[in-house]
CSV table of C-alpha atoms in Angstrom, one decimal:
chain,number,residue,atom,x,y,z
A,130,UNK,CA,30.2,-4.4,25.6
A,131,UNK,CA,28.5,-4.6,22.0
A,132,UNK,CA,28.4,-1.6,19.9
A,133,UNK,CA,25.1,0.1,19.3
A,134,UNK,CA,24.9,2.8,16.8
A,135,UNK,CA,21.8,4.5,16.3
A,136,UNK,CA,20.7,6.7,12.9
A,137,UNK,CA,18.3,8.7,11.7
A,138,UNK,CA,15.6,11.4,11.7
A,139,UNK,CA,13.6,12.8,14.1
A,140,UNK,CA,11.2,10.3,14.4
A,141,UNK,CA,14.3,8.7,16.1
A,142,UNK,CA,15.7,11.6,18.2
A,143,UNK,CA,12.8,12.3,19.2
A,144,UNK,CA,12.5,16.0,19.8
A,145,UNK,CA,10.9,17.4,22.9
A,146,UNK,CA,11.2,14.2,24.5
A,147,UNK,CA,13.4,15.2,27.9
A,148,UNK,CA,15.5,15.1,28.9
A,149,UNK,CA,18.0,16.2,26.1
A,150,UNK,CA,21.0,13.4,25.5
A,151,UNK,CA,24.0,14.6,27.2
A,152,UNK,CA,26.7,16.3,24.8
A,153,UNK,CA,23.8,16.2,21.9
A,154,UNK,CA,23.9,19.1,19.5
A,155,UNK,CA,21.4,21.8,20.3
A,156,UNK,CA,19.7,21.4,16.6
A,157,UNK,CA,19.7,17.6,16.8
A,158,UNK,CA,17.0,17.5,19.3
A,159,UNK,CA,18.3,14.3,20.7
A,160,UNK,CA,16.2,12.8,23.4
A,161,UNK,CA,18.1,10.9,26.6
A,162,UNK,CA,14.8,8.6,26.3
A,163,UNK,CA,14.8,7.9,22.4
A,164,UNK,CA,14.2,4.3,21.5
A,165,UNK,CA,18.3,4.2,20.9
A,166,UNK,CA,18.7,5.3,24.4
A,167,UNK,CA,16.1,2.8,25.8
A,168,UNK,CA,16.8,-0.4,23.8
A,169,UNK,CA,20.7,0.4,24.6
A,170,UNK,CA,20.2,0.4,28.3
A,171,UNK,CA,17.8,-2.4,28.1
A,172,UNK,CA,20.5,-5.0,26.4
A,173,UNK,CA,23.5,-3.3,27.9
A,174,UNK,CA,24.9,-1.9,24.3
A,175,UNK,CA,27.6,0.8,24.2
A,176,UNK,CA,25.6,3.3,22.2
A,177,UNK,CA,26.0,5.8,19.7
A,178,UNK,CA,23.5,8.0,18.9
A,179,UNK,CA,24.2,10.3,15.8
A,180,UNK,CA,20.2,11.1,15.1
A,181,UNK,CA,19.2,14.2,14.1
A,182,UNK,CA,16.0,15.9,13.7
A,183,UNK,CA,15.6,16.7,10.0
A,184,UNK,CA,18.0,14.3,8.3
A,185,UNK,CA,17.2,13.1,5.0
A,186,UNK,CA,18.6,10.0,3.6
A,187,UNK,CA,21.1,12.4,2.2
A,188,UNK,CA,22.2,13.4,5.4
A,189,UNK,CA,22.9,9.4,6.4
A,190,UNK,CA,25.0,8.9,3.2
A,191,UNK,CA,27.1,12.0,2.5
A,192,UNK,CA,26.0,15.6,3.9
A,193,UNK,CA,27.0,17.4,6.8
A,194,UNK,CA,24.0,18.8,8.6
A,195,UNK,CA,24.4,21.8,11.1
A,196,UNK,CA,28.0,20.6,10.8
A,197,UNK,CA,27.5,17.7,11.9
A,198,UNK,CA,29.0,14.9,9.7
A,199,UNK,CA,26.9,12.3,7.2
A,200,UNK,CA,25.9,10.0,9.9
A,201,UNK,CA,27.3,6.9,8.5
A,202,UNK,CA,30.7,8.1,9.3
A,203,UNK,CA,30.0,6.7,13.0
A,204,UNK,CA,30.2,3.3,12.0
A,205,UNK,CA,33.8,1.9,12.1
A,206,UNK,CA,32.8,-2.0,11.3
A,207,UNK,CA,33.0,-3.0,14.9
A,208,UNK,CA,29.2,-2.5,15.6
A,209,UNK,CA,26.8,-5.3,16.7
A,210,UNK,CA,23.9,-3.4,15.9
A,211,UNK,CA,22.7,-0.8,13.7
A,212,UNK,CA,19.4,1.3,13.9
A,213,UNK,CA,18.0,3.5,11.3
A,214,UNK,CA,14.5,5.7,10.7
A,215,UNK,CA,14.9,7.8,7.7
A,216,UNK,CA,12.9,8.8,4.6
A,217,UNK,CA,10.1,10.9,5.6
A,218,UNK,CA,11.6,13.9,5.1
A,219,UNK,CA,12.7,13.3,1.9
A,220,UNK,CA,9.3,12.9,1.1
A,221,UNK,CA,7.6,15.7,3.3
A,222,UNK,CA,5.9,13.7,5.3
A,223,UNK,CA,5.4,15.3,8.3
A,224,UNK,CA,5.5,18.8,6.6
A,225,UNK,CA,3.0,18.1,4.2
A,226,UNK,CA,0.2,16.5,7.6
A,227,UNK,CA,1.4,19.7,9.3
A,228,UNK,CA,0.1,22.3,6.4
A,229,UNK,CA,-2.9,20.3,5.8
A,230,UNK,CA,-4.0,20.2,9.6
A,231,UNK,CA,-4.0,24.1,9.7
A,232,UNK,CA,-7.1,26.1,9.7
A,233,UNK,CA,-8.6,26.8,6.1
A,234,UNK,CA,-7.4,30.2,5.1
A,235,UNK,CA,-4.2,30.2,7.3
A,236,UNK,CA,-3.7,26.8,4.8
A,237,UNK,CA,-4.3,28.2,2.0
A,238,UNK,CA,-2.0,31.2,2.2
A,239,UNK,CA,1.2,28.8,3.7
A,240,UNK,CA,3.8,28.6,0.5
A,241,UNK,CA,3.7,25.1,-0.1
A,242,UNK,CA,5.5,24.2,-3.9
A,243,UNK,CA,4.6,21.0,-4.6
A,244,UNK,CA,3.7,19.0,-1.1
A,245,UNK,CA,0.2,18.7,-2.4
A,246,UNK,CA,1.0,17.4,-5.8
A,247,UNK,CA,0.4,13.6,-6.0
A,248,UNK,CA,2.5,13.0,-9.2
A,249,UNK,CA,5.3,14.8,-6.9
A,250,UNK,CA,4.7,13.0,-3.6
A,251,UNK,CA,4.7,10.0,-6.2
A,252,UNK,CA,7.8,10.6,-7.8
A,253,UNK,CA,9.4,11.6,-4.2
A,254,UNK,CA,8.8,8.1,-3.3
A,255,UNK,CA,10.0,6.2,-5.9
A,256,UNK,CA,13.5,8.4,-5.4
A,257,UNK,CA,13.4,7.7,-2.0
A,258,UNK,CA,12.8,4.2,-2.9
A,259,UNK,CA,16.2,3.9,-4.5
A,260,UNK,CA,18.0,6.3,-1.6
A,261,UNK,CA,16.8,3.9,0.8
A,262,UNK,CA,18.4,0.9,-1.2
A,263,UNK,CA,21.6,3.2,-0.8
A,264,UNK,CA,21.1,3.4,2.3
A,265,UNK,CA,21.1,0.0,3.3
A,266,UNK,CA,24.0,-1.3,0.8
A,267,UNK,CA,25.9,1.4,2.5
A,268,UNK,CA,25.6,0.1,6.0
A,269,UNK,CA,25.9,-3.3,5.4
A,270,UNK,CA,29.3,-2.6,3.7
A,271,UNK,CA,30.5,-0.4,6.4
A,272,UNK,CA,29.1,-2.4,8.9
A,273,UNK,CA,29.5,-5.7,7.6
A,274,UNK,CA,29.1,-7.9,11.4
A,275,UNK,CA,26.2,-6.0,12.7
A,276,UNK,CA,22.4,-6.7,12.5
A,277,UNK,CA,20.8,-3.8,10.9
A,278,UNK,CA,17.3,-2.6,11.5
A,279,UNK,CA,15.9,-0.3,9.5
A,280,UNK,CA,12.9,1.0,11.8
A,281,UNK,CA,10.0,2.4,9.7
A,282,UNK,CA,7.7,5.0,11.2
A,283,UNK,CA,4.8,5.0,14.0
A,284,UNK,CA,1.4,5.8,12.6
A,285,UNK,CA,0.4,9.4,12.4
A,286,UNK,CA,-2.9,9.1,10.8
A,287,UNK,CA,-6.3,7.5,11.9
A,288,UNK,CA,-7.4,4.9,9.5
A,289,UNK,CA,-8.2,5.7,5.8
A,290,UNK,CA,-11.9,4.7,6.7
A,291,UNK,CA,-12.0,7.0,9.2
A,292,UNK,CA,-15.8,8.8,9.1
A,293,UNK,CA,-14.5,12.0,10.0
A,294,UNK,CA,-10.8,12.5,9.5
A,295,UNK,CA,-9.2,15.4,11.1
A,296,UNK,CA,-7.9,16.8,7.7
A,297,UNK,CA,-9.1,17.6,4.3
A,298,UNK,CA,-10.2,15.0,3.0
A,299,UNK,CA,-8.0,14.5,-0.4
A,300,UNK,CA,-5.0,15.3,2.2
A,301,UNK,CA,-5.8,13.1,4.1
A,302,UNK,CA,-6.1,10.5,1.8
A,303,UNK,CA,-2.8,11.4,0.5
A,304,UNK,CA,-1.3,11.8,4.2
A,305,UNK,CA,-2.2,7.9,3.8
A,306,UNK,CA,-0.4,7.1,0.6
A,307,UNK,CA,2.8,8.9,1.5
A,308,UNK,CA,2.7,6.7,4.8
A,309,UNK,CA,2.0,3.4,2.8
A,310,UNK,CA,4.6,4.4,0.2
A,311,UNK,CA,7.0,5.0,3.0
A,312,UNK,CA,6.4,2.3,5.1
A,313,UNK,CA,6.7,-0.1,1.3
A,314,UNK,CA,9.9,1.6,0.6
A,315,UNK,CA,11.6,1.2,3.9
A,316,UNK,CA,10.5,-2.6,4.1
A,317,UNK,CA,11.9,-3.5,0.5
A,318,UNK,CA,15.0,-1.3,0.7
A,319,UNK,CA,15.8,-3.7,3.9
A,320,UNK,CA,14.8,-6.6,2.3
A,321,UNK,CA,16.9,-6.2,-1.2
A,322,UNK,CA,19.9,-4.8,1.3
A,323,UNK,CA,20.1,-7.8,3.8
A,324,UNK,CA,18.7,-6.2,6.4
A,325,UNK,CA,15.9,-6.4,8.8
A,326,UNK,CA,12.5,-4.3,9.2
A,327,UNK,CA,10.7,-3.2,12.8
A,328,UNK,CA,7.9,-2.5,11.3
A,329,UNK,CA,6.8,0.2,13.8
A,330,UNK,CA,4.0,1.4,11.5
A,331,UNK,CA,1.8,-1.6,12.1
A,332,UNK,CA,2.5,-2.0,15.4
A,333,UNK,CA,1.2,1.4,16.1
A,334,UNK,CA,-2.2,1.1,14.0
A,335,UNK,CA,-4.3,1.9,16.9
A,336,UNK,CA,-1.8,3.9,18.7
A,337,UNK,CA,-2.5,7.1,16.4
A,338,UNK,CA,-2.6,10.4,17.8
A,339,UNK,CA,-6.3,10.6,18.1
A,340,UNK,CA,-6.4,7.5,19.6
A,341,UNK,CA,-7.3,6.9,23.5
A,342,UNK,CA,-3.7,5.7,23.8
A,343,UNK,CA,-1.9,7.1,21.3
A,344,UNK,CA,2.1,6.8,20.6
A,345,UNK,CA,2.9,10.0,18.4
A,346,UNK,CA,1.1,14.0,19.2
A,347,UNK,CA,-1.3,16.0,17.2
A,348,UNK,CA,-0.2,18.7,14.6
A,349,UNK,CA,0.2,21.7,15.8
A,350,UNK,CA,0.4,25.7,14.8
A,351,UNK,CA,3.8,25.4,16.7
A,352,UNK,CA,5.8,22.9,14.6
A,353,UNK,CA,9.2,22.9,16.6
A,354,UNK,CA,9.2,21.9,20.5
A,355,UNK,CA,9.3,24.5,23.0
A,356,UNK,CA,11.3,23.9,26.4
A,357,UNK,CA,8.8,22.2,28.9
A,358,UNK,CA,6.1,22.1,26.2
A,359,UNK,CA,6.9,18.5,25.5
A,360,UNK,CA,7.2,16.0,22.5
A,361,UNK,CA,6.6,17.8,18.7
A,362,UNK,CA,3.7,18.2,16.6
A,363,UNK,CA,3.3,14.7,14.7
A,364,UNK,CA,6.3,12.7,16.6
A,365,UNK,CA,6.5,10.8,18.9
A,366,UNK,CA,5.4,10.5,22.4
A,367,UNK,CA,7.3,9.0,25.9
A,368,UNK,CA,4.8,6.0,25.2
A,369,UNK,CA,6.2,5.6,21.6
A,370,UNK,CA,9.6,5.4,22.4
A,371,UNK,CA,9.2,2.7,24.6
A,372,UNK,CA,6.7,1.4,22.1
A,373,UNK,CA,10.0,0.9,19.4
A,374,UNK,CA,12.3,0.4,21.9
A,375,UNK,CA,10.1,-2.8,22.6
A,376,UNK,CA,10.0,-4.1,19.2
A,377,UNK,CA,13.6,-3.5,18.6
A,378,UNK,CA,14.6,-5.4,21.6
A,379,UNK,CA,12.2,-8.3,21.0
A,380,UNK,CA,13.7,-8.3,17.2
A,381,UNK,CA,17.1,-9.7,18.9
């Protein structure tokens, strides 16, 4: 059986999603139904699945997170196939479209540094840019025989043109350039690394969560999954997953 392993952030564990993957670390919030788990039993991989909800590139290359080990320590050379959705946090994606979906006061009295600054989002994404670069080399020499897929992330946003968006409006117009930065990043960091894009993000233009069929959730006041409450604020959905899982299996 070919060797699957699986990295990444949440937007690949998929938090809330249940059930929870067997033997998973509480603090990973590891879905049994993540697009890992679905493209694995789809192809008939042997899969390892080392995502874990707030992992920043750092967190692939060489951090431990929660004790958990830098991810890329799963791969041994023997894999076939190599999965991997990281960057947004490094950026503050989803925190920043979190903050900026509260109500007005409540908003303006949430501690938030720099998430709003453009010339700080901006120089956040040309770092992550170059740790996405790292990322890739990194794989490709530890994994030299595999095909690796770096998976960029499902829409979270209606269109820019949207009439009436469901955030302020210059945050919502920067909610849009993070996501184009990211989604630019992740496709030239696989491209310069001699690896392969899912490009997830366009797949998923119409899929948004205001959408009548929509592949991630709404922001929230509660940003962390409660038990029986379902998927996370700005994640994604059962219907995602399978979404991904879709366009990684058609990508072999």
């Amino acid at each position: 059986m070919k060797r699957y392993v699986a990295l990444g952030s949440s937007m690949a564990a998929g938090p809330g999603i249940a059930p929870r993957a067997t033997g998973s670390p509480v603090l990973a919030m590891r879905s049994a139904r993540n697009y890992a788990h679905l493209t694995a039993a789809r192809l008939g991989l042997d899969l390892v699945d080392v995502t874990f909800s707030g992992a920043t590139t750092a967190h692939i290359l060489s951090e431990r997170q929660h004790g958990a080990p830098p991810q890329i320590e799963a791969l041994d050379g023997s894999e076939a196939v190599v999965t991997v959705t990281i960057g947004g946090n490094d950026v503050g994606y989803v925190p920043l479209l979190s903050v900026a979906a509260l109500p007005g006061l409540l908003r303006r009295m949430t501690p938030v540094g720099d998430l709003f600054d453009p010339e700080a989002r901006n120089a956040a994404l040309a770092a992550v840019h170059d740790s996405l670069i790292r990322v890739g080399t990194a794989i490709r020499a530890r994994a030299p025989r595999a095909r690796v897929l770096f998976v960029d992330y499902l829409t979270l946003l209606p269109p820019a043109d949207t009439a009436s968006p469901p955030l302020p409006a210059e945050l919502f117009a920067l909610g849009h350039h993070i996501a184009d930065g990211l989604e630019r990043a992740t496709a030239a960091a696989a491209a310069e690394t001699g690896c392969e894009v899912v490009r997830a993000g366009a797949a998923s233009r119409d899929h948004h969560p205001w959408s009548r069929d929509p592949w991630t959730t709404k922001p929230s006041w509660i940003v962390l999954p409660l038990p029986g409450r379902g998927p996370a604020p700005l994640h994604p959905n059962a219907a995602g997953m399978r979404a991904v899982a879709d366009l990684v299996v058609a990508a072999q």
